Amino acid sequence: MKKAVTLAQVAKHAGVALMTASRSLSGEGYVAEETKARVLAAAAELGYAPNMQARAMKSGRTNVIGVVVNDLASPLINAYIAELSAEVRRYQMDLFIYNAVDDLTSANGRRLDQLLNGLWDGLIFVLPRMSDEYLAMLEQSERPVVLMHYCKHKTSVPVINGDNFNGARDATQHLIDLGHRRIAFIHGSAYTGQSAEREQGYRAALEDAGIAFDPALVEQGDFSERSGTEATERLLALATRPTAIFSANDEMGFGCMLALQRAGLSVPADMSLVGFDDVPVASIVQPRMTTLRHPIVDMAKAAVQELLRRIKNQPGRRQRVEFPSEFVVRESSAPPPATSARRPAGRTRKTV
């Protein structure tokens, strides 16, 4: 078996002192950028892999951050992981990804305890459907923890979120500005907070416009494409159909498109459609979907920076940081059928 490359070998290969090599790879202490680049290149060339356990015993730090998710098939979760990984790398640290799957209840307390005490300096949880018991265990832990994309309850754990309420209000207002008055809303999973906040924004826009809320126009989904298809089929069965649908996420919106196509209806000529999340497929489907986009890059930066402050025992910022959503206008939204009304001036929106 080939012996592991040592730090001393990396230092020799880069032509620097052992301490300089250590500082270059750990990110601690000052090292000139040119020297650091030479050390990193030497480490990559030799295939150097730091001994995390030894590093932790010596310094109390491993320079590893864990990110915990529960749906690796989700394009949105993968977008969060990609940006978190890029941000962690900026600090010369490594990212460990743990797929929790069904480990989200109090019955898995032992597994959570092992996770919290693993060989990483802190954890970022991207778990929108976390149970109340699981959240309580995180609140009681003394390990550095940050939540992303969590909206269900107020918590003492720092949270980094996108703005669901105002984003949803803008989306609904966009449809109202186009001339729509019968606007349906499709809920996502009831056990997350995102969908509830988006419904609140939807209802607020209706109220602001003097449009009576109609519970018959609100359908329950579960954030899956299939549930969007089924919800749309129920909406099409109403005596008076909606002229527009606001889906609580893009994946359900794709299901809406399928149901409308099966019914022989066209988007947006017969039915306008707005989604949420701006997953990559939203800009590829035909017609391209009008949707909302959370600033995931900014959110990832904020999550990593907040976690690092807590790892270093520095004062944290606010417990909840919320970034504004960006409204992206594409071809799936238009005035309702038999309407030539021009859209009145409204908030600035991005068209791509």
mmCIF file of C-alpha atoms in Angstrom:
data_model
loop_
_atom_site.group_PDB
_atom_site.id
_atom_site.type_symbol
_atom_site.label_atom_id
_atom_site.label_comp_id
_atom_site.label_asym_id
_atom_site.label_seq_id
_atom_site.Cartn_x
_atom_site.Cartn_y
_atom_site.Cartn_z
ATOM 1 C CA MET A 1 0.000 0.000 0.000
ATOM 2 C CA LYS A 2 1.303 3.433 -0.958
ATOM 3 C CA LYS A 3 2.254 5.579 2.035
ATOM 4 C CA ALA A 4 0.319 8.780 2.634
ATOM 5 C CA VAL A 5 2.003 12.012 1.593
ATOM 6 C CA THR A 6 3.154 14.034 4.604
ATOM 7 C CA LEU A 7 3.015 17.758 5.190
ATOM 8 C CA ALA A 8 6.819 17.792 5.342
ATOM 9 C CA GLN A 9 6.958 16.373 1.810
ATOM 10 C CA VAL A 10 4.574 19.064 0.577
ATOM 11 C CA ALA A 11 6.726 21.773 2.211
ATOM 12 C CA LYS A 12 9.900 20.376 0.635
ATOM 13 C CA HIS A 13 8.265 20.099 -2.800
ATOM 14 C CA ALA A 14 7.039 23.714 -2.591
ATOM 15 C CA GLY A 15 10.379 24.958 -1.246
ATOM 16 C CA VAL A 16 8.935 26.457 1.926
ATOM 17 C CA ALA A 17 9.223 25.932 5.666
ATOM 18 C CA LEU A 18 6.958 23.368 7.335
ATOM 19 C CA MET A 19 5.112 26.141 9.242
ATOM 20 C CA THR A 20 4.477 28.033 5.993
ATOM 21 C CA ALA A 21 3.030 24.917 4.377
ATOM 22 C CA SER A 22 0.802 24.341 7.409
ATOM 23 C CA ARG A 23 -0.477 27.922 7.373
ATOM 24 C CA SER A 24 -1.083 27.818 3.634
ATOM 25 C CA LEU A 25 -3.225 24.692 3.877
ATOM 26 C CA SER A 26 -5.076 25.619 7.074
ATOM 27 C CA GLY A 27 -5.805 29.234 6.142
ATOM 28 C CA GLU A 28 -4.556 30.376 9.552
ATOM 29 C CA GLY A 29 -1.861 33.034 9.781
ATOM 30 C CA TYR A 30 -0.480 35.247 7.043
ATOM 31 C CA VAL A 31 1.132 33.737 3.951
ATOM 32 C CA ALA A 32 1.826 35.620 0.721
ATOM 33 C CA GLU A 33 -0.671 34.663 -2.010
ATOM 34 C CA GLU A 34 2.098 33.536 -4.378
ATOM 35 C CA THR A 35 3.571 31.258 -1.699
ATOM 36 C CA LYS A 36 0.170 29.886 -0.751
ATOM 37 C CA ALA A 37 -0.574 29.099 -4.401
ATOM 38 C CA ARG A 38 2.751 27.237 -4.672
ATOM 39 C CA VAL A 39 1.964 25.155 -1.575
ATOM 40 C CA LEU A 40 -1.559 24.333 -2.774
ATOM 41 C CA ALA A 41 -0.182 23.307 -6.171
ATOM 42 C CA ALA A 42 2.414 21.070 -4.487
ATOM 43 C CA ALA A 43 -0.252 19.457 -2.292
ATOM 44 C CA ALA A 44 -2.432 18.757 -5.326
ATOM 45 C CA GLU A 45 0.480 17.379 -7.352
ATOM 46 C CA LEU A 46 1.578 15.020 -4.574
ATOM 47 C CA GLY A 47 -1.976 13.995 -3.638
ATOM 48 C CA TYR A 48 -1.696 15.281 -0.081
ATOM 49 C CA ALA A 49 -4.712 14.538 2.137
ATOM 50 C CA PRO A 50 -4.624 16.020 5.651
ATOM 51 C CA ASN A 51 -5.239 13.725 8.606
ATOM 52 C CA MET A 52 -8.445 15.223 9.972
ATOM 53 C CA GLN A 53 -8.317 13.396 13.268
ATOM 54 C CA ALA A 54 -4.720 14.471 13.940
ATOM 55 C CA ARG A 55 -5.540 18.032 12.918
ATOM 56 C CA ALA A 56 -8.482 18.137 15.307
ATOM 57 C CA MET A 57 -6.420 16.774 18.203
ATOM 58 C CA LYS A 58 -3.692 19.363 17.627
ATOM 59 C CA SER A 59 -5.727 22.525 16.964
ATOM 60 C CA GLY A 60 -9.298 21.682 17.933
ATOM 61 C CA ARG A 61 -10.281 22.382 14.299
ATOM 62 C CA THR A 62 -10.571 20.178 11.208
ATOM 63 C CA ASN A 63 -11.302 22.899 8.612
ATOM 64 C CA VAL A 64 -14.271 20.820 7.483
ATOM 65 C CA ILE A 65 -17.835 22.118 7.334
ATOM 66 C CA GLY A 66 -20.737 19.698 7.052
ATOM 67 C CA VAL A 67 -23.924 20.383 5.110
ATOM 68 C CA VAL A 68 -26.960 18.258 5.962
ATOM 69 C CA VAL A 69 -29.719 17.807 3.379
ATOM 70 C CA ASN A 70 -32.587 15.377 2.916
ATOM 71 C CA ASP A 71 -33.299 15.410 -0.830
ATOM 72 C CA LEU A 72 -30.326 15.097 -3.164
ATOM 73 C CA ALA A 73 -32.732 14.698 -6.099
ATOM 74 C CA SER A 74 -33.985 18.270 -5.651
ATOM 75 C CA PRO A 75 -32.467 20.731 -8.155
ATOM 76 C CA LEU A 76 -32.919 23.501 -5.592
ATOM 77 C CA ILE A 77 -31.046 21.591 -2.856
ATOM 78 C CA ASN A 78 -28.263 20.851 -5.332
ATOM 79 C CA ALA A 79 -28.012 24.553 -6.147
ATOM 80 C CA TYR A 80 -27.557 25.301 -2.434
ATOM 81 C CA ILE A 81 -24.876 22.597 -2.134
ATOM 82 C CA ALA A 82 -22.963 23.933 -5.154
ATOM 83 C CA GLU A 83 -22.834 27.491 -3.802
ATOM 84 C CA LEU A 84 -22.003 26.382 -0.256
ATOM 85 C CA SER A 85 -19.145 24.283 -1.620
ATOM 86 C CA ALA A 86 -17.778 27.231 -3.592
ATOM 87 C CA GLU A 87 -17.967 29.512 -0.552
ATOM 88 C CA VAL A 88 -16.319 26.983 1.782
ATOM 89 C CA ARG A 89 -13.460 26.585 -0.700
ATOM 90 C CA ARG A 90 -12.838 30.333 -0.543
ATOM 91 C CA TYR A 91 -11.775 29.797 3.076
ATOM 92 C CA GLN A 92 -9.488 26.859 2.182
ATOM 93 C CA MET A 93 -11.890 24.469 3.899
ATOM 94 C CA ASP A 94 -13.585 21.239 2.865
ATOM 95 C CA LEU A 95 -17.282 20.423 2.613
ATOM 96 C CA PHE A 96 -18.843 17.166 3.839
ATOM 97 C CA ILE A 97 -22.354 16.349 2.540
ATOM 98 C CA TYR A 98 -24.671 14.219 4.689
ATOM 99 C CA ASN A 99 -27.984 13.019 3.241
ATOM 100 C CA ALA A 100 -30.317 12.728 6.240
ATOM 101 C CA VAL A 101 -33.164 11.064 4.268
ATOM 102 C CA ASP A 102 -35.538 9.941 7.068
ATOM 103 C CA ASP A 103 -33.329 11.012 10.005
ATOM 104 C CA LEU A 104 -35.550 13.990 10.826
ATOM 105 C CA THR A 105 -37.441 12.846 13.906
ATOM 106 C CA SER A 106 -36.678 12.573 17.608
ATOM 107 C CA ALA A 107 -36.418 8.797 17.176
ATOM 108 C CA ASN A 108 -33.046 9.427 15.542
ATOM 109 C CA GLY A 109 -31.647 11.497 18.400
ATOM 110 C CA ARG A 110 -28.594 9.265 18.803
ATOM 111 C CA ARG A 111 -27.725 9.575 15.125
ATOM 112 C CA LEU A 112 -28.094 13.356 15.301
ATOM 113 C CA ASP A 113 -25.835 13.446 18.357
ATOM 114 C CA GLN A 114 -23.184 11.484 16.435
ATOM 115 C CA LEU A 115 -23.585 13.845 13.507
ATOM 116 C CA LEU A 116 -23.170 16.955 15.653
ATOM 117 C CA ASN A 117 -20.037 15.545 17.253
ATOM 118 C CA GLY A 118 -18.376 14.357 14.046
ATOM 119 C CA LEU A 119 -15.045 15.539 12.685
ATOM 120 C CA TRP A 120 -16.197 18.901 11.364
ATOM 121 C CA ASP A 121 -16.080 22.362 12.819
ATOM 122 C CA GLY A 122 -19.724 23.206 12.247
ATOM 123 C CA LEU A 123 -22.846 22.198 10.336
ATOM 124 C CA ILE A 124 -25.219 23.912 7.899
ATOM 125 C CA PHE A 125 -28.654 22.279 7.747
ATOM 126 C CA VAL A 126 -30.667 22.690 4.539
ATOM 127 C CA LEU A 127 -33.737 20.897 5.869
ATOM 128 C CA PRO A 128 -37.002 22.759 5.151
ATOM 129 C CA ARG A 129 -39.101 19.855 6.443
ATOM 130 C CA MET A 130 -37.283 19.308 9.718
ATOM 131 C CA SER A 131 -39.472 18.044 12.591
ATOM 132 C CA ASP A 132 -40.059 20.151 15.698
ATOM 133 C CA GLU A 133 -38.252 17.555 17.833
ATOM 134 C CA TYR A 134 -35.216 17.617 15.553
ATOM 135 C CA LEU A 135 -35.131 21.423 15.723
ATOM 136 C CA ALA A 136 -35.310 21.301 19.533
ATOM 137 C CA MET A 137 -32.266 19.005 19.634
ATOM 138 C CA LEU A 138 -30.313 21.435 17.453
ATOM 139 C CA GLU A 139 -31.291 24.323 19.734
ATOM 140 C CA GLN A 140 -29.968 22.441 22.739
ATOM 141 C CA SER A 141 -26.661 21.581 21.082
ATOM 142 C CA GLU A 142 -23.568 23.654 21.842
ATOM 143 C CA ARG A 143 -21.999 22.933 18.456
ATOM 144 C CA PRO A 144 -21.923 25.701 15.779
ATOM 145 C CA VAL A 145 -25.018 25.270 13.606
ATOM 146 C CA VAL A 146 -26.748 27.386 10.939
ATOM 147 C CA LEU A 147 -30.062 26.662 9.174
ATOM 148 C CA MET A 148 -30.802 27.507 5.548
ATOM 149 C CA HIS A 149 -34.165 27.536 3.787
ATOM 150 C CA TYR A 150 -36.046 26.903 7.053
ATOM 151 C CA CYS A 151 -39.255 28.860 7.748
ATOM 152 C CA LYS A 152 -41.550 26.704 9.863
ATOM 153 C CA HIS A 153 -40.872 28.151 13.350
ATOM 154 C CA LYS A 154 -38.940 30.878 15.071
ATOM 155 C CA THR A 155 -35.769 29.448 16.573
ATOM 156 C CA SER A 156 -32.658 30.397 18.521
ATOM 157 C CA VAL A 157 -30.534 28.772 15.796
ATOM 158 C CA PRO A 158 -29.361 31.290 13.153
ATOM 159 C CA VAL A 159 -31.421 31.063 9.945
ATOM 160 C CA ILE A 160 -30.563 32.236 6.415
ATOM 161 C CA ASN A 161 -33.600 32.527 4.157
ATOM 162 C CA GLY A 162 -34.969 34.047 0.996
ATOM 163 C CA ASP A 163 -38.049 36.279 1.237
ATOM 164 C CA ASN A 164 -41.075 34.122 0.473
ATOM 165 C CA PHE A 165 -43.840 36.538 1.490
ATOM 166 C CA ASN A 166 -42.849 39.557 -0.599
ATOM 167 C CA GLY A 167 -41.760 37.389 -3.495
ATOM 168 C CA ALA A 168 -45.180 35.710 -3.599
ATOM 169 C CA ARG A 169 -46.937 39.063 -3.273
ATOM 170 C CA ASP A 170 -44.937 40.378 -6.247
ATOM 171 C CA ALA A 171 -45.791 37.285 -8.298
ATOM 172 C CA THR A 172 -49.506 37.644 -7.594
ATOM 173 C CA GLN A 173 -49.384 41.393 -8.211
ATOM 174 C CA HIS A 174 -47.737 40.698 -11.584
ATOM 175 C CA LEU A 175 -50.731 38.565 -12.584
ATOM 176 C CA ILE A 176 -53.166 41.196 -11.287
ATOM 177 C CA ASP A 177 -51.340 43.886 -13.282
ATOM 178 C CA LEU A 178 -51.786 41.738 -16.384
ATOM 179 C CA GLY A 179 -55.567 41.802 -15.814
ATOM 180 C CA HIS A 180 -56.164 38.483 -14.040
ATOM 181 C CA ARG A 181 -58.815 38.335 -11.315
ATOM 182 C CA ARG A 182 -59.285 34.577 -10.861
ATOM 183 C CA ILE A 183 -55.826 33.540 -9.733
ATOM 184 C CA ALA A 184 -55.312 30.066 -8.275
ATOM 185 C CA PHE A 185 -52.615 29.096 -5.802
ATOM 186 C CA ILE A 186 -51.125 25.592 -5.420
ATOM 187 C CA HIS A 187 -49.645 24.848 -2.000
ATOM 188 C CA GLY A 188 -46.514 22.859 -1.403
ATOM 189 C CA SER A 189 -46.048 20.467 1.518
ATOM 190 C CA ALA A 190 -47.986 21.516 4.592
ATOM 191 C CA TYR A 191 -45.112 20.581 6.943
ATOM 192 C CA THR A 192 -42.736 23.291 5.654
ATOM 193 C CA GLY A 193 -42.980 27.019 6.261
ATOM 194 C CA GLN A 194 -42.148 28.170 2.727
ATOM 195 C CA SER A 195 -45.542 27.361 1.255
ATOM 196 C CA ALA A 196 -47.457 29.038 4.091
ATOM 197 C CA GLU A 197 -45.425 32.247 3.688
ATOM 198 C CA ARG A 198 -46.030 32.181 -0.057
ATOM 199 C CA GLU A 199 -49.780 31.784 0.430
ATOM 200 C CA GLN A 200 -49.741 34.759 2.802
ATOM 201 C CA GLY A 201 -48.067 36.852 0.101
ATOM 202 C CA TYR A 202 -50.617 35.659 -2.465
ATOM 203 C CA ARG A 203 -53.534 36.595 -0.217
ATOM 204 C CA ALA A 204 -51.992 39.963 0.690
ATOM 205 C CA ALA A 205 -51.753 40.919 -2.999
ATOM 206 C CA LEU A 206 -55.388 39.951 -3.573
ATOM 207 C CA GLU A 207 -56.474 42.024 -0.587
ATOM 208 C CA ASP A 208 -54.422 45.023 -1.714
ATOM 209 C CA ALA A 209 -56.138 44.852 -5.107
ATOM 210 C CA GLY A 210 -59.635 44.502 -3.600
ATOM 211 C CA ILE A 211 -60.045 40.947 -4.953
ATOM 212 C CA ALA A 212 -62.023 38.650 -2.665
ATOM 213 C CA PHE A 213 -60.146 35.520 -1.581
ATOM 214 C CA ASP A 214 -61.788 32.374 -2.990
ATOM 215 C CA PRO A 215 -60.795 29.176 -1.124
ATOM 216 C CA ALA A 216 -61.925 27.118 -4.149
ATOM 217 C CA LEU A 217 -58.921 28.513 -6.016
ATOM 218 C CA VAL A 218 -56.421 27.157 -3.474
ATOM 219 C CA GLU A 219 -55.256 23.573 -4.036
ATOM 220 C CA GLN A 220 -52.918 21.397 -1.982
ATOM 221 C CA GLY A 221 -49.761 19.942 -3.518
ATOM 222 C CA ASP A 222 -46.544 18.523 -2.076
ATOM 223 C CA PHE A 223 -43.886 20.329 -4.150
ATOM 224 C CA SER A 224 -43.742 17.423 -6.643
ATOM 225 C CA GLU A 225 -44.510 17.638 -10.357
ATOM 226 C CA ARG A 226 -47.186 14.972 -10.001
ATOM 227 C CA SER A 227 -49.052 16.947 -7.331
ATOM 228 C CA GLY A 228 -48.993 20.015 -9.589
ATOM 229 C CA THR A 229 -50.614 18.012 -12.368
ATOM 230 C CA GLU A 230 -53.330 16.657 -10.063
ATOM 231 C CA ALA A 231 -54.030 20.068 -8.500
ATOM 232 C CA THR A 232 -54.377 21.668 -11.931
ATOM 233 C CA GLU A 233 -56.805 18.964 -13.050
ATOM 234 C CA ARG A 234 -59.006 19.811 -10.047
ATOM 235 C CA LEU A 235 -58.827 23.519 -10.835
ATOM 236 C CA LEU A 236 -59.848 22.853 -14.441
ATOM 237 C CA ALA A 237 -62.896 20.975 -13.181
ATOM 238 C CA LEU A 238 -64.296 24.102 -11.463
ATOM 239 C CA ALA A 239 -67.437 25.647 -12.919
ATOM 240 C CA THR A 240 -65.489 28.882 -13.407
ATOM 241 C CA ARG A 241 -61.858 28.174 -14.114
ATOM 242 C CA PRO A 242 -58.996 30.409 -13.024
ATOM 243 C CA THR A 243 -57.196 32.353 -15.730
ATOM 244 C CA ALA A 244 -53.834 32.118 -13.951
ATOM 245 C CA ILE A 245 -52.076 29.739 -11.560
ATOM 246 C CA PHE A 246 -49.369 30.638 -9.052
ATOM 247 C CA SER A 247 -47.513 27.470 -8.053
ATOM 248 C CA ALA A 248 -45.546 27.448 -4.786
ATOM 249 C CA ASN A 249 -42.558 25.953 -6.627
ATOM 250 C CA ASP A 250 -41.367 25.364 -10.178
ATOM 251 C CA GLU A 251 -41.646 21.583 -10.079
ATOM 252 C CA MET A 252 -45.381 21.764 -9.385
ATOM 253 C CA GLY A 253 -45.499 24.397 -12.131
ATOM 254 C CA PHE A 254 -44.104 21.874 -14.600
ATOM 255 C CA GLY A 255 -46.922 19.549 -13.540
ATOM 256 C CA CYS A 256 -49.389 22.377 -14.206
ATOM 257 C CA MET A 257 -48.024 22.701 -17.735
ATOM 258 C CA LEU A 258 -48.509 18.980 -18.334
ATOM 259 C CA ALA A 259 -52.122 19.041 -17.107
ATOM 260 C CA LEU A 260 -52.923 22.064 -19.266
ATOM 261 C CA GLN A 261 -51.338 20.425 -22.299
ATOM 262 C CA ARG A 262 -53.384 17.266 -21.736
ATOM 263 C CA ALA A 263 -56.522 19.417 -21.552
ATOM 264 C CA GLY A 264 -55.690 21.041 -24.878
ATOM 265 C CA LEU A 265 -54.941 24.409 -23.292
ATOM 266 C CA SER A 266 -52.039 26.676 -24.101
ATOM 267 C CA VAL A 267 -49.726 28.597 -21.766
ATOM 268 C CA PRO A 268 -50.061 31.570 -21.590
ATOM 269 C CA ALA A 269 -52.838 32.076 -24.200
ATOM 270 C CA ASP A 270 -55.415 30.103 -22.182
ATOM 271 C CA MET A 271 -53.795 30.074 -18.742
ATOM 272 C CA SER A 272 -50.918 32.082 -17.269
ATOM 273 C CA LEU A 273 -48.491 30.341 -14.961
ATOM 274 C CA VAL A 274 -45.972 31.562 -12.362
ATOM 275 C CA GLY A 275 -43.646 29.341 -10.329
ATOM 276 C CA PHE A 276 -41.105 29.820 -7.555
ATOM 277 C CA ASP A 277 -37.355 28.935 -7.188
ATOM 278 C CA ASP A 278 -36.097 29.415 -10.773
ATOM 279 C CA VAL A 279 -34.597 25.941 -11.039
ATOM 280 C CA PRO A 280 -32.518 25.449 -14.233
ATOM 281 C CA VAL A 281 -35.346 23.728 -16.160
ATOM 282 C CA ALA A 282 -37.572 26.813 -15.706
ATOM 283 C CA SER A 283 -35.539 28.653 -18.350
ATOM 284 C CA ILE A 284 -35.608 25.681 -20.753
ATOM 285 C CA VAL A 285 -39.243 24.494 -20.787
ATOM 286 C CA GLN A 286 -41.528 25.910 -23.458
ATOM 287 C CA PRO A 287 -42.856 28.403 -22.746
ATOM 288 C CA ARG A 288 -40.106 29.478 -20.359
ATOM 289 C CA MET A 289 -41.530 29.923 -16.881
ATOM 290 C CA THR A 290 -42.066 33.213 -15.090
ATOM 291 C CA THR A 291 -40.816 32.581 -11.573
ATOM 292 C CA LEU A 292 -39.032 33.905 -8.494
ATOM 293 C CA ARG A 293 -35.400 33.396 -7.642
ATOM 294 C CA HIS A 294 -33.770 33.403 -4.225
ATOM 295 C CA PRO A 295 -30.218 34.875 -4.262
ATOM 296 C CA ILE A 296 -28.590 31.541 -3.434
ATOM 297 C CA VAL A 297 -25.035 32.851 -3.885
ATOM 298 C CA ASP A 298 -25.594 35.609 -1.311
ATOM 299 C CA MET A 299 -27.385 33.204 1.004
ATOM 300 C CA ALA A 300 -24.535 30.676 0.844
ATOM 301 C CA LYS A 301 -21.986 33.395 1.626
ATOM 302 C CA ALA A 302 -24.032 34.589 4.598
ATOM 303 C CA ALA A 303 -24.513 31.031 5.934
ATOM 304 C CA VAL A 304 -20.791 30.166 5.776
ATOM 305 C CA GLN A 305 -19.723 33.508 7.237
ATOM 306 C CA GLU A 306 -22.212 33.192 10.099
ATOM 307 C CA LEU A 307 -21.070 29.645 10.825
ATOM 308 C CA LEU A 308 -17.406 30.685 10.831
ATOM 309 C CA ARG A 309 -18.169 33.473 13.314
ATOM 310 C CA ARG A 310 -19.708 30.920 15.642
ATOM 311 C CA ILE A 311 -16.877 28.435 15.130
ATOM 312 C CA LYS A 312 -14.431 31.169 16.172
ATOM 313 C CA ASN A 313 -16.668 32.240 19.081
ATOM 314 C CA GLN A 314 -17.166 35.679 17.558
ATOM 315 C CA PRO A 315 -20.428 37.630 18.018
ATOM 316 C CA GLY A 316 -23.073 36.500 15.556
ATOM 317 C CA ARG A 317 -25.384 38.709 13.548
ATOM 318 C CA ARG A 318 -29.171 38.608 13.662
ATOM 319 C CA GLN A 319 -30.740 35.231 14.347
ATOM 320 C CA ARG A 320 -32.692 35.418 11.073
ATOM 321 C CA VAL A 321 -31.275 36.948 7.889
ATOM 322 C CA GLU A 322 -33.695 37.217 4.959
ATOM 323 C CA PHE A 323 -32.675 38.105 1.409
ATOM 324 C CA PRO A 324 -35.123 39.631 -1.094
ATOM 325 C CA SER A 325 -36.317 37.422 -3.942
ATOM 326 C CA GLU A 326 -35.869 38.420 -7.566
ATOM 327 C CA PHE A 327 -38.877 38.246 -9.882
ATOM 328 C CA VAL A 328 -37.973 36.806 -13.293
ATOM 329 C CA VAL A 329 -40.518 37.497 -16.051
ATOM 330 C CA ARG A 330 -40.560 35.032 -18.944
ATOM 331 C CA GLU A 331 -43.170 33.806 -21.458
ATOM 332 C CA SER A 332 -45.561 31.791 -19.245
ATOM 333 C CA SER A 333 -47.492 34.851 -18.035
ATOM 334 C CA ALA A 334 -49.654 37.154 -20.182
ATOM 335 C CA PRO A 335 -53.015 38.967 -20.058
ATOM 336 C CA PRO A 336 -56.047 36.668 -19.643
ATOM 337 C CA PRO A 337 -57.956 35.422 -22.711
ATOM 338 C CA ALA A 338 -60.068 38.006 -24.559
ATOM 339 C CA THR A 339 -58.285 40.808 -22.702
ATOM 340 C CA SER A 340 -56.193 43.474 -24.328
ATOM 341 C CA ALA A 341 -55.615 45.452 -21.134
ATOM 342 C CA ARG A 342 -52.172 46.886 -20.849
ATOM 343 C CA ARG A 343 -50.233 46.197 -17.681
ATOM 344 C CA PRO A 344 -50.041 49.274 -15.460
ATOM 345 C CA ALA A 345 -46.691 50.432 -14.155
ATOM 346 C CA GLY A 346 -45.556 48.388 -11.169
ATOM 347 C CA ARG A 347 -42.393 47.327 -9.392
ATOM 348 C CA THR A 348 -39.198 46.849 -11.325
ATOM 349 C CA ARG A 349 -38.932 43.296 -12.558
ATOM 350 C CA LYS A 350 -36.266 41.384 -14.428
ATOM 351 C CA THR A 351 -37.103 39.903 -17.820
ATOM 352 C CA VAL A 352 -34.795 37.190 -19.098
#
